[in-house]
mmCIF file of C-alpha atoms in Angstrom:
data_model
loop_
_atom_site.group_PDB
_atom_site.id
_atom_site.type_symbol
_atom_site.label_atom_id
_atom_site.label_comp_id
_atom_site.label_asym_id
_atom_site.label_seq_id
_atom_site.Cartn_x
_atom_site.Cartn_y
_atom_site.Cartn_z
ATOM 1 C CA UNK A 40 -9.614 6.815 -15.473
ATOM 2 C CA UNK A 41 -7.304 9.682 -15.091
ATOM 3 C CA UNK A 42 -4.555 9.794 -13.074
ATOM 4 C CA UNK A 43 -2.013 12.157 -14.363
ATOM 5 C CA UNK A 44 -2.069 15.270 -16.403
ATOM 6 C CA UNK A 45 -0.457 18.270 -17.770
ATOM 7 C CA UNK A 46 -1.417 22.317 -17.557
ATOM 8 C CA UNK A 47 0.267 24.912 -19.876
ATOM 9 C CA UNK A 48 -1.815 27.632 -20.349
ATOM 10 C CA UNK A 49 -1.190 30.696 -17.566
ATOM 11 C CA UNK A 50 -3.745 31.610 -15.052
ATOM 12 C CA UNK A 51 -4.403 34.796 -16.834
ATOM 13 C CA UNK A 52 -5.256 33.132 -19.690
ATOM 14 C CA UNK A 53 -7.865 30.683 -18.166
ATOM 15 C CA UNK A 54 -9.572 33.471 -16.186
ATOM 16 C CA UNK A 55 -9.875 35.117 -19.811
ATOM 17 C CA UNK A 56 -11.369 31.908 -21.016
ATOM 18 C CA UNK A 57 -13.586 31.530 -18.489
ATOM 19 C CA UNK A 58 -14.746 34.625 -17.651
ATOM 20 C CA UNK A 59 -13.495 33.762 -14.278
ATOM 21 C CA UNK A 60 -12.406 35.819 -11.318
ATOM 22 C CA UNK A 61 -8.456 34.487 -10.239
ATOM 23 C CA UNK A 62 -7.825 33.450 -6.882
ATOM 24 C CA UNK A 63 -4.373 34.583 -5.550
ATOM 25 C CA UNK A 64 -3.134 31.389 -4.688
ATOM 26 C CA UNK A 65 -3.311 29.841 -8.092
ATOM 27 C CA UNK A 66 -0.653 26.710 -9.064
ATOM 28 C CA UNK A 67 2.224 27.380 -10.760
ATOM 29 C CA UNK A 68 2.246 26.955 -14.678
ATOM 30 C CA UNK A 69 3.392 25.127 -16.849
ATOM 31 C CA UNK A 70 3.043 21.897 -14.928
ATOM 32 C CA UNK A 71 3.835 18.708 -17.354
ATOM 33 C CA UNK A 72 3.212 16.143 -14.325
ATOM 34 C CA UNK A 73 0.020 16.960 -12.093
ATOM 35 C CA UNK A 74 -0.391 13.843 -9.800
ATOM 36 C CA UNK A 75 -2.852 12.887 -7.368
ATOM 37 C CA UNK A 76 -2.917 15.032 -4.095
ATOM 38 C CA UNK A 77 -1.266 18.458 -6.189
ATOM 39 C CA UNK A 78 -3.143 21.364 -6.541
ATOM 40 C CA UNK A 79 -5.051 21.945 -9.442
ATOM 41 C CA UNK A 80 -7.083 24.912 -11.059
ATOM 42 C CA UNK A 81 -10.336 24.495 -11.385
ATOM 43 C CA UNK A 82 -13.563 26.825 -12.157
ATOM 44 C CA UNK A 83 -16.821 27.067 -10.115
ATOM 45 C CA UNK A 84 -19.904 29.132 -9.607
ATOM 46 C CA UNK A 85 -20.226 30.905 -6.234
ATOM 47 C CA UNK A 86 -22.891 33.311 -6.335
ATOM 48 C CA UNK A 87 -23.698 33.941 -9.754
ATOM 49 C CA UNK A 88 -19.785 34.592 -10.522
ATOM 50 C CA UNK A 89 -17.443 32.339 -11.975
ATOM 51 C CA UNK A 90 -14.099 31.976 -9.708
ATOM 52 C CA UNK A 91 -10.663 30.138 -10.505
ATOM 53 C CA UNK A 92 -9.934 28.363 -8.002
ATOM 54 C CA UNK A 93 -7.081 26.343 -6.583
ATOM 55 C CA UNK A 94 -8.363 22.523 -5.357
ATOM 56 C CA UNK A 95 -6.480 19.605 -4.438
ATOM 57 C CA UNK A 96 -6.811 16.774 -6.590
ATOM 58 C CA UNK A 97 -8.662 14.196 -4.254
ATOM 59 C CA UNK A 98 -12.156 14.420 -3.029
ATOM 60 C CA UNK A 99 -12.260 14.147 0.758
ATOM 61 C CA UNK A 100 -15.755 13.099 2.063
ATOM 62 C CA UNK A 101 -16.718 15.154 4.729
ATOM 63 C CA UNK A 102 -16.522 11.587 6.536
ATOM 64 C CA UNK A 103 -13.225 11.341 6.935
ATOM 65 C CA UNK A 104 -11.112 12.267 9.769
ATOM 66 C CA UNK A 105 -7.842 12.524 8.181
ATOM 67 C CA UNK A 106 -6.863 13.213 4.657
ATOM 68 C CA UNK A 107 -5.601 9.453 4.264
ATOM 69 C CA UNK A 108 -8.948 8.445 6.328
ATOM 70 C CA UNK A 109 -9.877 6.397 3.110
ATOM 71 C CA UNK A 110 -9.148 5.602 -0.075
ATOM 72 C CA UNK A 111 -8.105 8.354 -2.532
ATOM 73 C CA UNK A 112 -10.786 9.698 -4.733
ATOM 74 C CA UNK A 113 -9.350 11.138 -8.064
ATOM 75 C CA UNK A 114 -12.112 9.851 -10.269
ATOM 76 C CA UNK A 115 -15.988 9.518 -9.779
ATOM 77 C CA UNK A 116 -17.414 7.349 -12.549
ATOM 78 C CA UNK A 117 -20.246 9.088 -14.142
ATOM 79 C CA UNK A 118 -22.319 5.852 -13.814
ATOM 80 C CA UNK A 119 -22.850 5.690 -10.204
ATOM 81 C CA UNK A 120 -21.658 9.646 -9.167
ATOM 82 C CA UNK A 121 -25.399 10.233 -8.327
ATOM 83 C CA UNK A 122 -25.517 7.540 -6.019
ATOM 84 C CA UNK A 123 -22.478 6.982 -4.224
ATOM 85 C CA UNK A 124 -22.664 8.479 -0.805
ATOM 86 C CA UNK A 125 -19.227 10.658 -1.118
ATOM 87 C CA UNK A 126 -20.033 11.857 -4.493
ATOM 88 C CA UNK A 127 -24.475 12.460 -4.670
ATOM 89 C CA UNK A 128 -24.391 15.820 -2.699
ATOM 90 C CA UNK A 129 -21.446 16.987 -5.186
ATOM 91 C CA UNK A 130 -22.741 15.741 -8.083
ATOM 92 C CA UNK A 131 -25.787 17.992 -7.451
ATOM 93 C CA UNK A 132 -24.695 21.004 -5.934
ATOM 94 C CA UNK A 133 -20.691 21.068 -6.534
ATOM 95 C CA UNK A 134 -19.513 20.833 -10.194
ATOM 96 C CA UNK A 135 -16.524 21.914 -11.761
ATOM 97 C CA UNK A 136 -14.263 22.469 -14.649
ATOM 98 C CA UNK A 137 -10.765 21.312 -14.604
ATOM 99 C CA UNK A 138 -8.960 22.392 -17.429
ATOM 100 C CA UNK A 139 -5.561 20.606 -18.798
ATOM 101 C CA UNK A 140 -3.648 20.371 -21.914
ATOM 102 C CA UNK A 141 -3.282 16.785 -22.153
ATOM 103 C CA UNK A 142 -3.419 13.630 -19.883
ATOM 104 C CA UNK A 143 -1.455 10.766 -19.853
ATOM 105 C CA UNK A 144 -2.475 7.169 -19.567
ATOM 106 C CA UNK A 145 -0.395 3.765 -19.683
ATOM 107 C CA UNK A 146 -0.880 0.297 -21.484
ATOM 108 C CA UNK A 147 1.892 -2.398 -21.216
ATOM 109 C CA UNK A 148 4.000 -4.647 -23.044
ATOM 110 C CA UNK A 149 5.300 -8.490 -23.230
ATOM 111 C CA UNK A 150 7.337 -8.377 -20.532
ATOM 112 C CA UNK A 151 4.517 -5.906 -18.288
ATOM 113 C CA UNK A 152 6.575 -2.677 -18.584
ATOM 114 C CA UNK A 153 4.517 0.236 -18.533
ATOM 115 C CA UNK A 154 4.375 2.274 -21.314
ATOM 116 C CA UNK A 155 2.881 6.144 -21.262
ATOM 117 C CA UNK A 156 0.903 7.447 -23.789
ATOM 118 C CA UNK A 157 -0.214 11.105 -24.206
ATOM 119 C CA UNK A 158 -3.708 12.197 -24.959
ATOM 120 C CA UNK A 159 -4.711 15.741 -26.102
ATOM 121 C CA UNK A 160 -7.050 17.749 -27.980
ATOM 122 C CA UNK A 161 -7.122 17.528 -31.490
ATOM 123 C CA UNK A 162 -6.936 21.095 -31.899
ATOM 124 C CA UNK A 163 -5.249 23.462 -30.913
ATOM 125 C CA UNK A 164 -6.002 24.883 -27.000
ATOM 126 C CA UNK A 165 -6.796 23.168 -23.562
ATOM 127 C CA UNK A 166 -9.626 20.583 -22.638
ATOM 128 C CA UNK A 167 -11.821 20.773 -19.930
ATOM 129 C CA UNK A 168 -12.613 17.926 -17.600
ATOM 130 C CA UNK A 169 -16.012 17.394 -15.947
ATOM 131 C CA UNK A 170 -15.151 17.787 -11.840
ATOM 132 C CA UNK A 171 -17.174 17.609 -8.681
ATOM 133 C CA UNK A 172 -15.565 19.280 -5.497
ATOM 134 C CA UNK A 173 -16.105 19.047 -1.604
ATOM 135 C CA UNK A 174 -14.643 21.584 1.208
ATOM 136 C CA UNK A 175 -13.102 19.743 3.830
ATOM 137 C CA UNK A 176 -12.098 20.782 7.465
ATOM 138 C CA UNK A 177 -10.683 18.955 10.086
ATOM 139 C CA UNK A 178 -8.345 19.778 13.312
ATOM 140 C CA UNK A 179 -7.236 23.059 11.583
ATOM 141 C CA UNK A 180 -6.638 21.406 8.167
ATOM 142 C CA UNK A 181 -8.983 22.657 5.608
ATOM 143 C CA UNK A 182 -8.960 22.184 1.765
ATOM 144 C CA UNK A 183 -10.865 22.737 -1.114
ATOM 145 C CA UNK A 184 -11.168 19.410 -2.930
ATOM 146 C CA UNK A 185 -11.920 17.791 -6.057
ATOM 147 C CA UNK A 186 -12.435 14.567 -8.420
ATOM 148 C CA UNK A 187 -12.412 14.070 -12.064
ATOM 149 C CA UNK A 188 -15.749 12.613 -13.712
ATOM 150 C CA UNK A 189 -14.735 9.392 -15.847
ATOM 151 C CA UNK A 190 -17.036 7.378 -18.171
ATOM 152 C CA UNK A 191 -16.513 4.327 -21.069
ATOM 153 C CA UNK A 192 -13.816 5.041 -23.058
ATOM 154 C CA UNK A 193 -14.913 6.279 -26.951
ATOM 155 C CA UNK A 194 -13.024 3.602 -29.236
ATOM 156 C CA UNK A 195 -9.872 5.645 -29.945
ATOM 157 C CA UNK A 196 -9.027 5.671 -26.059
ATOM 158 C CA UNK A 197 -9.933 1.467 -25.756
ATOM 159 C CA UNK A 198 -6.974 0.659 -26.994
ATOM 160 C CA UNK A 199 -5.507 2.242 -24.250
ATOM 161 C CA UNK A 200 -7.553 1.941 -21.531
ATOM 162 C CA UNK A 201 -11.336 1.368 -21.023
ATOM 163 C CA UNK A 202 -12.097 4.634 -19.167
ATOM 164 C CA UNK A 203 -11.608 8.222 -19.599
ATOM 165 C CA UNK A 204 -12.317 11.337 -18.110
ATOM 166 C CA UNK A 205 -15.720 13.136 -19.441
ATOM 167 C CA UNK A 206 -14.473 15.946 -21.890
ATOM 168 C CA UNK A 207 -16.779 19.105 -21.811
ATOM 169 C CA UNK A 208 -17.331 21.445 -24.920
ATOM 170 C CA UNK A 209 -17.199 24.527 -24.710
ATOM 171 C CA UNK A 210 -21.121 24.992 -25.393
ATOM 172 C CA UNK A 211 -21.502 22.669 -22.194
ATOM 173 C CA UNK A 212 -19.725 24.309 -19.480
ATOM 174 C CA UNK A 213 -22.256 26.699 -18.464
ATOM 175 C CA UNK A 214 -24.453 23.582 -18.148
ATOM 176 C CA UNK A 215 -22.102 21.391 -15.892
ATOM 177 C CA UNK A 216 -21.733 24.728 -13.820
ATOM 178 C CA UNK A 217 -25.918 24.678 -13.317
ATOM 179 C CA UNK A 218 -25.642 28.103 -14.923
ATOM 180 C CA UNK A 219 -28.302 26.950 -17.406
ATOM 181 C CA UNK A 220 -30.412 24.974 -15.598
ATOM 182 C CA UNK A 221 -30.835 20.750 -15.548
ATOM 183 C CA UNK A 222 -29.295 18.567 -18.004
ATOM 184 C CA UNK A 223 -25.498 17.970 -16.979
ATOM 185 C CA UNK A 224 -26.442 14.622 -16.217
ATOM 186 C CA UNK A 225 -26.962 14.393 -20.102
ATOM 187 C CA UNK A 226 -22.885 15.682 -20.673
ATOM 188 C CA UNK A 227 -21.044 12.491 -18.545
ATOM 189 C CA UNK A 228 -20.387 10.301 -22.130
ATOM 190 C CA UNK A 229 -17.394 9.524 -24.419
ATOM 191 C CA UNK A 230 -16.034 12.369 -26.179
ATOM 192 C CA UNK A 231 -16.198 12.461 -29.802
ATOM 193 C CA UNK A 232 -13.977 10.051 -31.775
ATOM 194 C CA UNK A 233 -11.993 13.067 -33.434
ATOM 195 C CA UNK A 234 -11.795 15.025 -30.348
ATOM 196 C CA UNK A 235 -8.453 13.887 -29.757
ATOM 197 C CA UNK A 236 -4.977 12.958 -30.707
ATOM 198 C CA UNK A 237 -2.794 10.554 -28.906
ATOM 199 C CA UNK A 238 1.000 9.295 -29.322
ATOM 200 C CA UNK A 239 3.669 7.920 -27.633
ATOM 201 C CA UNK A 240 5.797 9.132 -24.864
ATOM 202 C CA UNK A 241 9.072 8.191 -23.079
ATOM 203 C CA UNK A 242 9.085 6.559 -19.804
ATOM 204 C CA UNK A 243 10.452 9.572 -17.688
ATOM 205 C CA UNK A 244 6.919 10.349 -17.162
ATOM 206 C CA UNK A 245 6.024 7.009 -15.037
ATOM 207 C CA UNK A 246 7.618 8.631 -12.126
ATOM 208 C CA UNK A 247 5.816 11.237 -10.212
ATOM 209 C CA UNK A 248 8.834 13.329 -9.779
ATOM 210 C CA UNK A 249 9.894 13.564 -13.032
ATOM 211 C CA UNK A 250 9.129 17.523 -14.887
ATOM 212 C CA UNK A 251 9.627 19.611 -17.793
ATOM 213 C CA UNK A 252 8.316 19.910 -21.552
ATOM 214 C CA UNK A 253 10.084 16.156 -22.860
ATOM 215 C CA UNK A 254 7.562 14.696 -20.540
ATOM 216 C CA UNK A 255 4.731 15.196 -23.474
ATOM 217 C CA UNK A 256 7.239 14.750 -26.861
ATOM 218 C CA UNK A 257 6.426 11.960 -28.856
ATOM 219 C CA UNK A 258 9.019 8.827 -29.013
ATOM 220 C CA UNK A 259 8.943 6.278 -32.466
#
């Protein structure tokens, strides 16, 4: 799964990467502690152009009538997103990119502390996370909203946990967009075994208030 993550790299910047138009209403950056419900960038197609876009970080089903009307949808596993009602219609029509510099994920100890770990790319620059997003309106409330696609973790991440989020190359995001016609279907699997480098980090992180650049150093 993914449930926490950190963005560095300005707006201007991931337009320029993207080839994306900028909203105006972008997140602030740097951000070493994006949590569920946040706002988050992310990239779609709308009309042939690519926008950056500001989303909240949980899908809301056009189905429910609040925005705690069910359970919070950060994740859509990539083996049932086609067929699970709040996630088919995205899955075909709706994809995103979410990129990050890192994301964070927890194993635990002896005595069932929980201990964060940091996971980023190999090399040097962002990664890009496989999304699906959903509009939502209700009662005047109205958000743009998204979920991160997760699959089996590759064997470096087991150790940590057994899921991660599906890690797009840069050759691929076109595809997950639709921009080059079917296939994304094919992209939802493990990302390469060297894709990634992961270490240690201190607890700070483990609450959702905590901020700043120590959040991602590495502890012994």
């Amino acid at each position: 799964m993914c449930g926490r993550f950190a963005i560095t790299l300005p707006p201007d910047a991931m337009a320029q990467l993207f080839k994306a138009v900028p909203g105006n209403d972008l997140p602030a950056v740097p951000n070493y502690n994006v949590c569920p419900t946040n706002r988050v960038h992310a990239v779609l197609g709308v009309e042939g152009q690519r926008r950056l876009s500001a989303m909240r970080w949980g899908f809301l089903p056009h189905w429910y009538k609040t925005t705690n009307g069910g359970p919070l949808l950060i994740n859509a596993r990539a083996e049932t997103i086609a067929e699970k009602p709040a996630f088919k219609a995205a899955c075909r029509e709706r994809r995103c990119l979410i990129p990050v510099s890192g994301f964070y994920e927890w194993t635990k100890d002896a005595e069932d502390n929980r201990l964060p770990w940091y996971i980023q790319p190999a090399e040097d620059g962002p990664m890009v996370f496989a999304g699906v997003w959903q509009d939502w309106e209700r009662d005047g409330e109205a958000y743009r909203t998204c979920a991160i696609v997760t699959c089996a973790a590759n064997e470096q991440m087991a150790a940590i946990h057994h899921r991660m989020p599906v890690i797009l190359a840069p050759e691929d995001w076109g595809k997950w967009l639709g921009e080059e016609g079917k296939g994304a279907a094919n992209l939802m699997v493990p990302a390469p075994e060297d894709a990634l480098r992961v270490h240690r980090v201190g607890v700070a992180v483990n609450s959702n208030r905590a901020s700043g650049p120590e959040l991602i150093e590495p502890i012994d």
